[in-house]
């Protein structure tokens, strides 16, 4: 009996000691993470990084306000978000905590998960799991598809991507998203990315900044209503966008470095030859999922690129999550100010 009491006492003592260490560890963690920082510190005083934080904040406002429809999407762009580097936020266990001024959503405080800030905030302020690391893009290629969703061809393309264990990025037209929301959801469900390609494909350079912003926001609204998430990227129709428009929409612009010219050829063999002739590591390939010839060419393109040792990835993977508003991206290491 004495030995049992001794063992029990030792067990309890060790347990209490362990809990003590755990408690002190948790306290230390809390002290390390509940840290007040300025946006200047978080962004290394880079205004484009701050714009990326605002972009992530809008998504979080909608999530915390539990906005399900599209009626309040326009209002999220009216929420006052930080524009000055001296403003402060708090690093917490759950994410970056920001206080908000009075707004239509009646949300006083948001906490943006660190996963949404990867590549946008200076690495040292992020948990290790959410920090970016250097990636070798010499054997990476991003396939992108414009102008969908198409009710027949996009599902066929999604089956091909799934078959070959490949993910791609789709830049969709808002009016088609509104017509076929189920397909847009299927794009994301397959592990692919979904971007904004305007509402009805006008040339932004010919319609002016106000109408360009309306085109982008209207499509963002349609994509949010269909999927419950705002798209990160915009691809302007014909690749045309001014610097003023780029600043106004506050989303990274994704262009391309390889044009398959599938829209001109409407010939699967020519599509395949064009892509294989021009594609190298780090490239963003432009195709369309509204032409049957283009969709028919994809299996061969995938197999031939893989045979050359290329890994086919999303735009975010190719850019290592570093895409920022105000910049346009042509490839893994080719980016410029939007409109230049």
PDB file of N, CA and C in Angstrom, residues 46 91 104 191:
ATOM      1  N   UNK A  46       6.166  48.504 -47.613  1.00  0.00           N
ATOM      2  CA  UNK A  46       5.834  48.305 -49.023  1.00  0.00           C
ATOM      3  C   UNK A  46       4.330  48.506 -49.200  1.00  0.00           C
ATOM      4  N   UNK A  91      -0.575  40.570 -33.610  1.00  0.00           N
ATOM      5  CA  UNK A  91      -0.300  39.185 -33.979  1.00  0.00           C
ATOM      6  C   UNK A  91      -0.835  38.284 -32.875  1.00  0.00           C
ATOM      7  N   UNK A 104     -20.979  48.995 -42.480  1.00  0.00           N
ATOM      8  CA  UNK A 104     -22.318  48.436 -42.705  1.00  0.00           C
ATOM      9  C   UNK A 104     -22.454  47.003 -42.210  1.00  0.00           C
ATOM     10  N   UNK A 191      -9.355  21.569 -56.737  1.00  0.00           N
ATOM     11  CA  UNK A 191      -8.028  22.024 -56.325  1.00  0.00           C
ATOM     12  C   UNK A 191      -7.420  23.059 -57.247  1.00  0.00           C
TER      13      UNK A 191
END
